[in-house]
mmCIF file of C-alpha atoms in Angstrom:
data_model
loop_
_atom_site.group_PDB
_atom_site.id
_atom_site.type_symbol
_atom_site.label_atom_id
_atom_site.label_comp_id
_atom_site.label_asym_id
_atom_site.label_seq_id
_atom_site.Cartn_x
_atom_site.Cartn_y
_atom_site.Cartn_z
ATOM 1 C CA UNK A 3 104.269 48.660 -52.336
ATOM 2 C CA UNK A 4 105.091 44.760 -52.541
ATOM 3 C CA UNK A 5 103.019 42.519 -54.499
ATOM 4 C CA UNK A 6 99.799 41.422 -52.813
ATOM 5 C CA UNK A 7 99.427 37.493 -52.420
ATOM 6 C CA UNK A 8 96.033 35.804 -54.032
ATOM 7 C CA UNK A 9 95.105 34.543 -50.793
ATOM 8 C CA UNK A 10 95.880 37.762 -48.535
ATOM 9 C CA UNK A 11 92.848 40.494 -48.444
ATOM 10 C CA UNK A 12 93.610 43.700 -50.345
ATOM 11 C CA UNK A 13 94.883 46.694 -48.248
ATOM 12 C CA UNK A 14 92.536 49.611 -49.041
ATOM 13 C CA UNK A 15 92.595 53.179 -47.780
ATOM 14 C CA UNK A 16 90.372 55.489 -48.111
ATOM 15 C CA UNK A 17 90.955 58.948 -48.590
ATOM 16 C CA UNK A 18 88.016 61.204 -48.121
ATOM 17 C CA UNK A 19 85.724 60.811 -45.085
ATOM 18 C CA UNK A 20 82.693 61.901 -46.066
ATOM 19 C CA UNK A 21 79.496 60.124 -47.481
ATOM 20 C CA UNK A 22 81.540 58.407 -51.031
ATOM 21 C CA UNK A 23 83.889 57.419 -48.618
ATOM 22 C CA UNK A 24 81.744 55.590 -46.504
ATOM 23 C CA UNK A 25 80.188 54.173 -49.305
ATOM 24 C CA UNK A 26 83.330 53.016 -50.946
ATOM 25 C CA UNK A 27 84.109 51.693 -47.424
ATOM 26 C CA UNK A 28 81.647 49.451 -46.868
ATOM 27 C CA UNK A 29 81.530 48.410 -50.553
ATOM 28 C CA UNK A 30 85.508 47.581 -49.997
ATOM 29 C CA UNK A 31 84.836 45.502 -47.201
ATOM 30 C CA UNK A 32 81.997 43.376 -48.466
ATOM 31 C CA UNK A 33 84.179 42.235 -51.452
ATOM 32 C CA UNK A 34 86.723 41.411 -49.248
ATOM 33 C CA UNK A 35 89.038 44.065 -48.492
ATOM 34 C CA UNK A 36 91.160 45.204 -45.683
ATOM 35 C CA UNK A 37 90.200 48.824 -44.746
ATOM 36 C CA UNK A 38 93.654 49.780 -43.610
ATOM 37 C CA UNK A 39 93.603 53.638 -43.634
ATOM 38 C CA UNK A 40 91.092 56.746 -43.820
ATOM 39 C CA UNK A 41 93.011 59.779 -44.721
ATOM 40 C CA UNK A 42 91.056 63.305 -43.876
ATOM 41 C CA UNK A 43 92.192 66.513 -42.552
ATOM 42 C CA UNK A 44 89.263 66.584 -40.733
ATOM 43 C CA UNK A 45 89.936 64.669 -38.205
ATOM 44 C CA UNK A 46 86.219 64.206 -36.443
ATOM 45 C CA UNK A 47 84.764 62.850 -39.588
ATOM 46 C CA UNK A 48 87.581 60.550 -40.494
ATOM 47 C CA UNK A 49 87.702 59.174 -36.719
ATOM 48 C CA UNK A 50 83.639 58.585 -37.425
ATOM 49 C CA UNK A 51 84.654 56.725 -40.571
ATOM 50 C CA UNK A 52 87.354 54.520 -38.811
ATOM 51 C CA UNK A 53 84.172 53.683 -36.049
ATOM 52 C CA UNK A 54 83.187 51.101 -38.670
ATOM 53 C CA UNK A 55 86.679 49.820 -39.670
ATOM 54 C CA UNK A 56 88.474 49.157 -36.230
ATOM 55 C CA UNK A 57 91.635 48.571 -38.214
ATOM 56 C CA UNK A 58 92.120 51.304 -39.939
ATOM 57 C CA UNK A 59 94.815 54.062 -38.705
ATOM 58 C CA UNK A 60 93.847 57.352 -39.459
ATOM 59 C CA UNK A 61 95.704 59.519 -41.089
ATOM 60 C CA UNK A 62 95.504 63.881 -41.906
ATOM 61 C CA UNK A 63 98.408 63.137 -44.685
ATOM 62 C CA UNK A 64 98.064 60.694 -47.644
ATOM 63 C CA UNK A 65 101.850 60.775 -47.827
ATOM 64 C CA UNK A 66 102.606 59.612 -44.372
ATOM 65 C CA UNK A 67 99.477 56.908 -44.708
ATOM 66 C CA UNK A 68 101.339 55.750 -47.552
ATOM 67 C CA UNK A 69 104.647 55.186 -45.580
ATOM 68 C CA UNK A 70 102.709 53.655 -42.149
ATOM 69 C CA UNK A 71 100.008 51.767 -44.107
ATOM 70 C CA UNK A 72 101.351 50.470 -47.355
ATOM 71 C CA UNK A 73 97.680 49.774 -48.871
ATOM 72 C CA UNK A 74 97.650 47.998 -52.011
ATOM 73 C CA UNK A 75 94.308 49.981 -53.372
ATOM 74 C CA UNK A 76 93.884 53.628 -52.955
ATOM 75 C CA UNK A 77 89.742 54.444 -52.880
ATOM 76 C CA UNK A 78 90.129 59.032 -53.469
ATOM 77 C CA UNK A 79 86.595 59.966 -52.514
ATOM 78 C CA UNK A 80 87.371 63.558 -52.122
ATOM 79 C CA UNK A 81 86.055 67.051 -54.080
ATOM 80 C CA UNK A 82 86.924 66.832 -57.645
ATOM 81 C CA UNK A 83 89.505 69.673 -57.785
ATOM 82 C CA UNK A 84 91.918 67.229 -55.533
ATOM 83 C CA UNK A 85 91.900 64.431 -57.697
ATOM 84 C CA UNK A 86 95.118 65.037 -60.039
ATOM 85 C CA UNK A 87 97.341 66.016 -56.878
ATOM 86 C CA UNK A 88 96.189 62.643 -54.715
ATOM 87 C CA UNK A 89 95.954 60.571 -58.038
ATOM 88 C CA UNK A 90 99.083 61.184 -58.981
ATOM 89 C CA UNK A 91 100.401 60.963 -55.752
ATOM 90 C CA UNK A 92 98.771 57.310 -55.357
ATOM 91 C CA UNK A 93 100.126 56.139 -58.203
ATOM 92 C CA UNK A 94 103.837 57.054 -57.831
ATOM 93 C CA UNK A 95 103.533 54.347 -54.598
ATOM 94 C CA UNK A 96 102.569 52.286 -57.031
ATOM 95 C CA UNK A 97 98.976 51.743 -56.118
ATOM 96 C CA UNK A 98 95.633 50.811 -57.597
ATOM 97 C CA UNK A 99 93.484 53.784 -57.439
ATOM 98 C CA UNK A 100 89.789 54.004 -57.918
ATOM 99 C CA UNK A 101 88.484 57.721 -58.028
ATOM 100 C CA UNK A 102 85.230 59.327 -58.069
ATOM 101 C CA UNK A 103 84.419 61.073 -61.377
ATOM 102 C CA UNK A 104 85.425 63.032 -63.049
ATOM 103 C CA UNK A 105 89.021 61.412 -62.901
ATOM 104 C CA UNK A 106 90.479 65.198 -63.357
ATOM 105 C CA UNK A 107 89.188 68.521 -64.412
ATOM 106 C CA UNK A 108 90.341 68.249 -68.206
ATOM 107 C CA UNK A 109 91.029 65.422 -70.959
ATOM 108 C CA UNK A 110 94.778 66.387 -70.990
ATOM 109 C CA UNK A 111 95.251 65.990 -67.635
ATOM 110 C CA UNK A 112 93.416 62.791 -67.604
ATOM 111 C CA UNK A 113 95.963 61.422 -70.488
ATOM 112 C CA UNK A 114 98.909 62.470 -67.708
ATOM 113 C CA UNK A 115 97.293 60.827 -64.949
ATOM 114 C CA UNK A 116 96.953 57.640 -67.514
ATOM 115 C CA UNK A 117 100.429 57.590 -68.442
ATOM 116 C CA UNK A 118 101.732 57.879 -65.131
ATOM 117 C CA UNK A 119 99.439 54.571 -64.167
ATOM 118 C CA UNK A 120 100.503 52.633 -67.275
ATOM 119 C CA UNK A 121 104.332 53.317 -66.268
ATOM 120 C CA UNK A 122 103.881 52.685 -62.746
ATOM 121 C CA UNK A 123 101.556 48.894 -63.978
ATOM 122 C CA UNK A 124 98.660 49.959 -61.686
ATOM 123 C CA UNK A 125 95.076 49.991 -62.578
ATOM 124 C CA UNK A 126 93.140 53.896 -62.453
ATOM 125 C CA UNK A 127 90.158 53.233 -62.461
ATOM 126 C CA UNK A 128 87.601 56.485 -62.433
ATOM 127 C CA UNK A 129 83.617 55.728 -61.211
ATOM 128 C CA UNK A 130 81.102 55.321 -63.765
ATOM 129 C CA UNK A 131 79.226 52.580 -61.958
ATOM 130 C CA UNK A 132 75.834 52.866 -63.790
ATOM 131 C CA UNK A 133 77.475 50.192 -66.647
ATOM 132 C CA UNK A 134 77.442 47.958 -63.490
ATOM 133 C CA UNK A 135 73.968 47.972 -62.373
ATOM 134 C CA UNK A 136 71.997 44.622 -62.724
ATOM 135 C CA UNK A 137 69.471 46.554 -64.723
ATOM 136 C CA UNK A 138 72.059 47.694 -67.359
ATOM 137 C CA UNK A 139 73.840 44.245 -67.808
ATOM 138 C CA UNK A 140 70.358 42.808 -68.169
ATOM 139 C CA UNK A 141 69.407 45.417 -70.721
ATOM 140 C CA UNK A 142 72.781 44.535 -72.952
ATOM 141 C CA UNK A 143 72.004 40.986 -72.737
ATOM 142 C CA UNK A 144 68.204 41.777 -74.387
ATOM 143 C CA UNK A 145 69.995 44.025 -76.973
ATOM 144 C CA UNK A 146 72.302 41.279 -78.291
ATOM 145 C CA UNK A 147 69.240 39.040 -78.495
ATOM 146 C CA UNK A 148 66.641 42.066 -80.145
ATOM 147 C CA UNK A 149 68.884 44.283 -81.901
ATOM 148 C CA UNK A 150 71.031 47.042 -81.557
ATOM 149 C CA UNK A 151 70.200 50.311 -79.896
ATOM 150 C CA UNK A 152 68.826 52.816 -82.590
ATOM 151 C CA UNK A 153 68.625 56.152 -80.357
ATOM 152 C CA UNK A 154 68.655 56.389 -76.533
ATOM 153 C CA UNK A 155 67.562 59.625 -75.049
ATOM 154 C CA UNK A 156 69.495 59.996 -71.522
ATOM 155 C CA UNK A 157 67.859 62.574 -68.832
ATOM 156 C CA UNK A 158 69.129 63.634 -65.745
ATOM 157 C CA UNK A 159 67.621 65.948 -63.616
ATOM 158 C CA UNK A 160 69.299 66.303 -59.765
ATOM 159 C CA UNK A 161 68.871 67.919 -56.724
ATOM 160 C CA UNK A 162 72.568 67.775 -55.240
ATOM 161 C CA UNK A 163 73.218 71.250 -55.471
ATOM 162 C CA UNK A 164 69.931 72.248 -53.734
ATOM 163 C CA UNK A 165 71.873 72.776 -50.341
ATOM 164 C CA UNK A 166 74.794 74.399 -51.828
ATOM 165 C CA UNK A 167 73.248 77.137 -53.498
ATOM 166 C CA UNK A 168 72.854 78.706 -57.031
ATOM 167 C CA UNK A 169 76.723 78.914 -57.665
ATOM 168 C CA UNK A 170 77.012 74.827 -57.445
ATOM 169 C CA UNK A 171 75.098 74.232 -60.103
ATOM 170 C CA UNK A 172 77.373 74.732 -63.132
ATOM 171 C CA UNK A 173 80.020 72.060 -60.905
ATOM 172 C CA UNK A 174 77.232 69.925 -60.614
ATOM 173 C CA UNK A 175 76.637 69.566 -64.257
ATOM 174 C CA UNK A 176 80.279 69.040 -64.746
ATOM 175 C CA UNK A 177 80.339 66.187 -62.491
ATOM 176 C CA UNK A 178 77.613 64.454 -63.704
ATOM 177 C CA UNK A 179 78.475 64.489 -67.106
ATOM 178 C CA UNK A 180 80.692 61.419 -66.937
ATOM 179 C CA UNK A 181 77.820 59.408 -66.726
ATOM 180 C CA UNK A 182 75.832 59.766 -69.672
ATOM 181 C CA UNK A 183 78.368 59.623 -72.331
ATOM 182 C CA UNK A 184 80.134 56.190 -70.442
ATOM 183 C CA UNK A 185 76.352 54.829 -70.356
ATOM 184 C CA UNK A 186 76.498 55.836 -74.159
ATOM 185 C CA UNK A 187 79.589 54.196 -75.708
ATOM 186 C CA UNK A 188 78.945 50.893 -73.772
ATOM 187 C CA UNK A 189 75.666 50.525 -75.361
ATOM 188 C CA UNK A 190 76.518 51.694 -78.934
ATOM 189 C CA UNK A 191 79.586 49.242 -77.752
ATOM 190 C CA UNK A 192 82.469 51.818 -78.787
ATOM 191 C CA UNK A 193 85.214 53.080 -76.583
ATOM 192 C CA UNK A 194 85.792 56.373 -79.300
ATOM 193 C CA UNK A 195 83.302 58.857 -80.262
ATOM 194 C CA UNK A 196 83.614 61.290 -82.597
ATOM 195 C CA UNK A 197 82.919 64.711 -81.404
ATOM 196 C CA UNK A 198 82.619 66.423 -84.760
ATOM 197 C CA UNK A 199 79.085 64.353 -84.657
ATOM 198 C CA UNK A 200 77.698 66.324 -81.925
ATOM 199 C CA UNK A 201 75.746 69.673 -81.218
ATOM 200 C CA UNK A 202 75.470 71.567 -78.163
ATOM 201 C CA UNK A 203 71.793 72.613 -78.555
ATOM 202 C CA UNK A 204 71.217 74.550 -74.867
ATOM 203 C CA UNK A 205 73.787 75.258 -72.196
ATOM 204 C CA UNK A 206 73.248 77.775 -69.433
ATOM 205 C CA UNK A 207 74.128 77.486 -65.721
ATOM 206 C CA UNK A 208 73.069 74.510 -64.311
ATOM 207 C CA UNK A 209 71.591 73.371 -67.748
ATOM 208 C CA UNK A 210 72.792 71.109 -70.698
ATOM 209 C CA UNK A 211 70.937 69.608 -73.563
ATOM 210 C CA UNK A 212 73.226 67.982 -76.402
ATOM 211 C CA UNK A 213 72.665 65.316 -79.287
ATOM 212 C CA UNK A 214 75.121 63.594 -81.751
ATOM 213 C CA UNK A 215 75.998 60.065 -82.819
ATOM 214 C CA UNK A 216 77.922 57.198 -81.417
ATOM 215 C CA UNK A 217 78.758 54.455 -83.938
ATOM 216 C CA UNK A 218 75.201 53.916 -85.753
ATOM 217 C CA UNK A 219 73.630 54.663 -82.920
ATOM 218 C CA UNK A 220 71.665 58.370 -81.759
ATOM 219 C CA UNK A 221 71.771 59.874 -78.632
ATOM 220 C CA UNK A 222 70.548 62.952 -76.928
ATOM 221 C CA UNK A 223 71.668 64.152 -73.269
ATOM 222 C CA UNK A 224 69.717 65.971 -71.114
ATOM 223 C CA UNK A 225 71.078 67.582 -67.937
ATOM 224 C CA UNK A 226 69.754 69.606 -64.992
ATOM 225 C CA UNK A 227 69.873 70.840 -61.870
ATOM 226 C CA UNK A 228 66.378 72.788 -61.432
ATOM 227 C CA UNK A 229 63.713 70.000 -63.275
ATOM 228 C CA UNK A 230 61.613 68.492 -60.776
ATOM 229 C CA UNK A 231 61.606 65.616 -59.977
ATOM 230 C CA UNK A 232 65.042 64.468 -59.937
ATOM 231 C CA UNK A 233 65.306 61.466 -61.999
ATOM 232 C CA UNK A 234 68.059 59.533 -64.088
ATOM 233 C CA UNK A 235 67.266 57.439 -67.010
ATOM 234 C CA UNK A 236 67.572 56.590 -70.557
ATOM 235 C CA UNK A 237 64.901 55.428 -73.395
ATOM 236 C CA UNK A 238 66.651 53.078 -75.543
ATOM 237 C CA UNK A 239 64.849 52.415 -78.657
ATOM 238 C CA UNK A 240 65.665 49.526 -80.859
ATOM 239 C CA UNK A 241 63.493 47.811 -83.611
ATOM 240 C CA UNK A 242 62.036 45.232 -82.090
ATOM 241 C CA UNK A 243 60.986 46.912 -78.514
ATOM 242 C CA UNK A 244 62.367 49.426 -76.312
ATOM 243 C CA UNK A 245 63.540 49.653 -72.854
ATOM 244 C CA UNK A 246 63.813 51.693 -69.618
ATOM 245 C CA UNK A 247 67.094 52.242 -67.729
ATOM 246 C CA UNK A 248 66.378 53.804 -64.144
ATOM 247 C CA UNK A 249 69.945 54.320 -62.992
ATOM 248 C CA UNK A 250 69.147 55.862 -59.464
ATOM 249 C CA UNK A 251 67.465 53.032 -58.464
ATOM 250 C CA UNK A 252 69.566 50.429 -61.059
ATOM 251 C CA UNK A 253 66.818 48.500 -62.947
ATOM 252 C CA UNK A 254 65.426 47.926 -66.068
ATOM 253 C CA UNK A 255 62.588 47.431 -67.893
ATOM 254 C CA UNK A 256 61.403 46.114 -71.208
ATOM 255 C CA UNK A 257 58.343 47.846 -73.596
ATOM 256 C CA UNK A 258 57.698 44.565 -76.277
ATOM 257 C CA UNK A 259 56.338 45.054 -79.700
ATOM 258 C CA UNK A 260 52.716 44.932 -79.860
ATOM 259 C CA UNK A 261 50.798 44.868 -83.553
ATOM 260 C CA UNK A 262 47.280 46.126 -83.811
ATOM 261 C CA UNK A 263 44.839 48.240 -82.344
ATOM 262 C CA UNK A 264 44.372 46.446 -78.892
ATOM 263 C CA UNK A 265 48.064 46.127 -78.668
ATOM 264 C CA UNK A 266 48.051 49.541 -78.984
ATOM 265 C CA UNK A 267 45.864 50.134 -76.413
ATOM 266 C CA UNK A 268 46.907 48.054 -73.739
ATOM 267 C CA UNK A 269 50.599 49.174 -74.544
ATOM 268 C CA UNK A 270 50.320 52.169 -71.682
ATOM 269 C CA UNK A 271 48.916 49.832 -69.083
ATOM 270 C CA UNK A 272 51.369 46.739 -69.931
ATOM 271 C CA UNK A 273 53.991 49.601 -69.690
ATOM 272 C CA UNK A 274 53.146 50.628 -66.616
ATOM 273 C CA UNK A 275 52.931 47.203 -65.231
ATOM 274 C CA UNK A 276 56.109 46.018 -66.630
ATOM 275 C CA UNK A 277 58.202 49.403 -65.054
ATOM 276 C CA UNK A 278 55.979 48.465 -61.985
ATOM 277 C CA UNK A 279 57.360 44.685 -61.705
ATOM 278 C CA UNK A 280 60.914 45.447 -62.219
ATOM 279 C CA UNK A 281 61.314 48.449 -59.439
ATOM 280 C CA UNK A 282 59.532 45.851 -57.081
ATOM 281 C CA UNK A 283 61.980 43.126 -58.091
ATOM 282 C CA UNK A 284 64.822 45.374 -58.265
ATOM 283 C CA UNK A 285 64.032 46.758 -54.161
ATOM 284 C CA UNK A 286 64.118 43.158 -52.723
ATOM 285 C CA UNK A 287 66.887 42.393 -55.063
ATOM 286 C CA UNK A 288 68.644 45.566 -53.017
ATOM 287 C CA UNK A 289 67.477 44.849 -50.039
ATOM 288 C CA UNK A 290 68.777 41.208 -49.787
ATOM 289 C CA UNK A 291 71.696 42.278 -51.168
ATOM 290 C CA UNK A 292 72.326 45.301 -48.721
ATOM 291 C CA UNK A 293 73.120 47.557 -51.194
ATOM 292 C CA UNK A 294 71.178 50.457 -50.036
ATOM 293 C CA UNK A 295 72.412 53.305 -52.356
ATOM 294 C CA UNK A 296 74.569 54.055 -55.124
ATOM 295 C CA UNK A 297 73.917 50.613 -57.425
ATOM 296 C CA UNK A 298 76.314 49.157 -59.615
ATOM 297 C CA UNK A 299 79.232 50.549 -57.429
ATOM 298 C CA UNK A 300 79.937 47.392 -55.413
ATOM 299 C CA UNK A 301 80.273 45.184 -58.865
ATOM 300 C CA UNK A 302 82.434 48.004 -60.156
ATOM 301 C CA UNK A 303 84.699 47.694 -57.089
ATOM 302 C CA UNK A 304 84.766 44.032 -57.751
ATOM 303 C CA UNK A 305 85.883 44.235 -60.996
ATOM 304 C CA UNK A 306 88.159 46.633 -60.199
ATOM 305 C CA UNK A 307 89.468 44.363 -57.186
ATOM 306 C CA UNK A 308 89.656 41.199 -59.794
ATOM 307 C CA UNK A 309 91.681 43.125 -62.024
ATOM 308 C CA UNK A 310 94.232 44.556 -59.119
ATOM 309 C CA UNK A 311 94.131 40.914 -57.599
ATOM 310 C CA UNK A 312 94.076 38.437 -60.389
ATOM 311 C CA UNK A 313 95.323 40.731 -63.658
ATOM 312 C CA UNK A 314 91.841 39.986 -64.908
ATOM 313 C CA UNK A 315 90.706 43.021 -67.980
ATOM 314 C CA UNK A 316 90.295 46.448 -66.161
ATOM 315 C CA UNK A 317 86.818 48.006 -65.658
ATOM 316 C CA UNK A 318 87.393 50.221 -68.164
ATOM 317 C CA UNK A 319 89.942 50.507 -71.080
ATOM 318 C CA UNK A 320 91.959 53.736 -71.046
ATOM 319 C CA UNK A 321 90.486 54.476 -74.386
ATOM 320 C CA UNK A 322 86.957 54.597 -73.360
ATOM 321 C CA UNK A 323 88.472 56.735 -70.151
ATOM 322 C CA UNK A 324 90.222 59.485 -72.594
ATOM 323 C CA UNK A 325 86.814 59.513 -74.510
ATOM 324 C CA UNK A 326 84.735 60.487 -71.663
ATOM 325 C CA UNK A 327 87.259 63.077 -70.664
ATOM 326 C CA UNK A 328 87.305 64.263 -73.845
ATOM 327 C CA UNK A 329 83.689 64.684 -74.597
ATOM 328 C CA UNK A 330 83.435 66.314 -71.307
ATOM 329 C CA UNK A 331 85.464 68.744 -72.339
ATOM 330 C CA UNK A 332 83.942 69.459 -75.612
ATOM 331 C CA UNK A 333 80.572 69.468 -74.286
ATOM 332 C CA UNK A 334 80.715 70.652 -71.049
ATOM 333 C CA UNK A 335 82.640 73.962 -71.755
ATOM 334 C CA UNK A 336 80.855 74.652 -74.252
ATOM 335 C CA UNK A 337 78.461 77.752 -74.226
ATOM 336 C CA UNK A 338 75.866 77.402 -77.242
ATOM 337 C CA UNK A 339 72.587 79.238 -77.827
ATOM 338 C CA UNK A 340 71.736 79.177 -80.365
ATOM 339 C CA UNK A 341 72.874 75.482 -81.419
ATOM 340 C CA UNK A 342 76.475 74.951 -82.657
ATOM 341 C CA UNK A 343 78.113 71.736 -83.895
ATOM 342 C CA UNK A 344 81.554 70.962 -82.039
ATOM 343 C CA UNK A 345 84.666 71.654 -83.780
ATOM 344 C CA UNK A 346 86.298 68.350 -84.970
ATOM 345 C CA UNK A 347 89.468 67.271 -82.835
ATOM 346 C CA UNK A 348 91.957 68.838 -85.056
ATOM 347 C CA UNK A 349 94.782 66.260 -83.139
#
């Protein structure tokens, strides 16, 4: 691939036509990018893809997009189990990739996938866009003024596998998992975690509870695929207040300290009000913005752009990537009932 001038539009293809794809699409384009290829062996849903992008060639083949296309960005938006083949493909072009999580099934093929990038001098960037949200940055900036985080308590309870049956639900949980332990290390502001610190209280198909320490901070993590209703936040408590992280939706909200017994009172309904004010602001802040679903993924992309573009810092550093692989490994494989503490890395 030849360098891409400051003042040209990236070259992007996507590979994977279905709904990330579209997303990541549109995203692309509304930071500035070229849509230059959609690459799907299904050839309806890529041609309904390309109806949006007029420029884009379609392709059934990533390796013959690669030679008719010559994008500077690949965007892989296809089932995990893919991801190592068409990464690693990608990158010996010498492209930027971007890749839905989880970057590959296992920490040591993650590390592969990372060296290859590093000797090729292209960015891999995987998808944890909920650092991203306006509701997160906002929370970080009230931290550094308040205090650090003490313990956050991270739920999330989804309904994706609800058309795919019982059997999805154990995949589900492993692809959601990247999530709550990048959402973790930013806010304890640590790209290592040491796994020896955590316990796997409850795992059972389509079920995960765990809790451990990052840097001074605790943490609990709380997965599911049958709790009604779905939901995805964290409770971040710190000594002077607390806040609320909604990361479906991508706001925030702040719970101040109030003293006494009418401050005590009142906290429920100021509570309430506060968490009322911020969704409102947070849906007009959406809507003029256009970004109907998936928050915090069209900053991501931007950053991701600025550091492909301009050799600005990367989204994320490859050891906060090798530390989410890893603790997905540790914690999502692992079968515990009753609770057992992880074995320390031994490496």
């Amino acid at each position: 691939m030849t360098a891409n001038p400051a003042n040209r539009p990236l070259r992007v293809a996507i590979i994977g036509a279905g709904l990330m794809g579209r997303w990541h699409a549109c995203y692309a384009t509304r930071n500035g990018a070229k849509v230059v290829a959609v690459v799907d062996r299904d050839a309806a849903a890529a041609d309904r893809l390309r109806a949006g992008f007029p420029a884009a060639g379609v392709f059934a083949d990533a390796a013959a997009m690669y030679r008719a296309a010559a994008p500077d960005v690949a965007h892989i938006c296809t089932p995990s189990e893919t991801h190592v083949e068409l990464v690693g493909a990608a990158l010996e072009q010498r492209v930027h990739v971007m890749v839905e999580k989880p970057l590959a099934a296992s920490a040591e093929q993650t590390r592969r996938l990372l060296d290859i990038a590093d000797a090729a001098g292209k960015i891999l960037c995987p998808v944890f866009q909920f650092p991203f949200q306006d509701g997160f940055r906002s929370a970080r900036e009230w931290l550094q003024a308040h205090g650090p985080p003490l313990r956050t308590d991270l739920t999330i309870c989804s309904a994706g596998a609800e058309r795919l049956g019982r059997a999805a639900d154990e995949q589900l949980v492993l692809e959601i998992l990247p999530h709550p332990i990048s959402v973790l290390c930013v806010l304890a502001g640590t790209d290592v975690v040491d796994h020896s610190r955590w316990t796997v209280a409850g795992r059972t198909e389509g079920e995960l509870f765990a809790y451990g320490r990052i840097g001074a901070m605790e943490a609990s993590v709380c997965v599911s695929t049958h709790a009604r209703p779905a939901r995805c936040e964290a409770r971040v408590l710190c000594a002077n207040g607390s806040l609320h992280l909604d990361f479906f939706h991508g706001y925030g909200a702040v719970q101040r300290v109030r003293g006494g017994r009418t401050g005590k009172i009142l906290l429920p309904l100021e509570s309430g009000i506060a968490l009322s004010m911020a969704a409102t602001r947070n849906l007009l802040r959406r809507a003029l913005a256009r970004e109907t679903a998936y928050p915090g993924l069209t900053a991501l992309i931007a950053a991701f752009y600025a550091a492909a573009r301009l050799k600005a810092p990367p989204p994320f550093s490859r050891a906060l990537i090798e530390t989410v692989a890893e603790w997905c490994d540790r914690v999502g494989n692992h079968r515990a009932t009753p609770a057992v503490s992880l074995p320390a890395d031994r490496n």
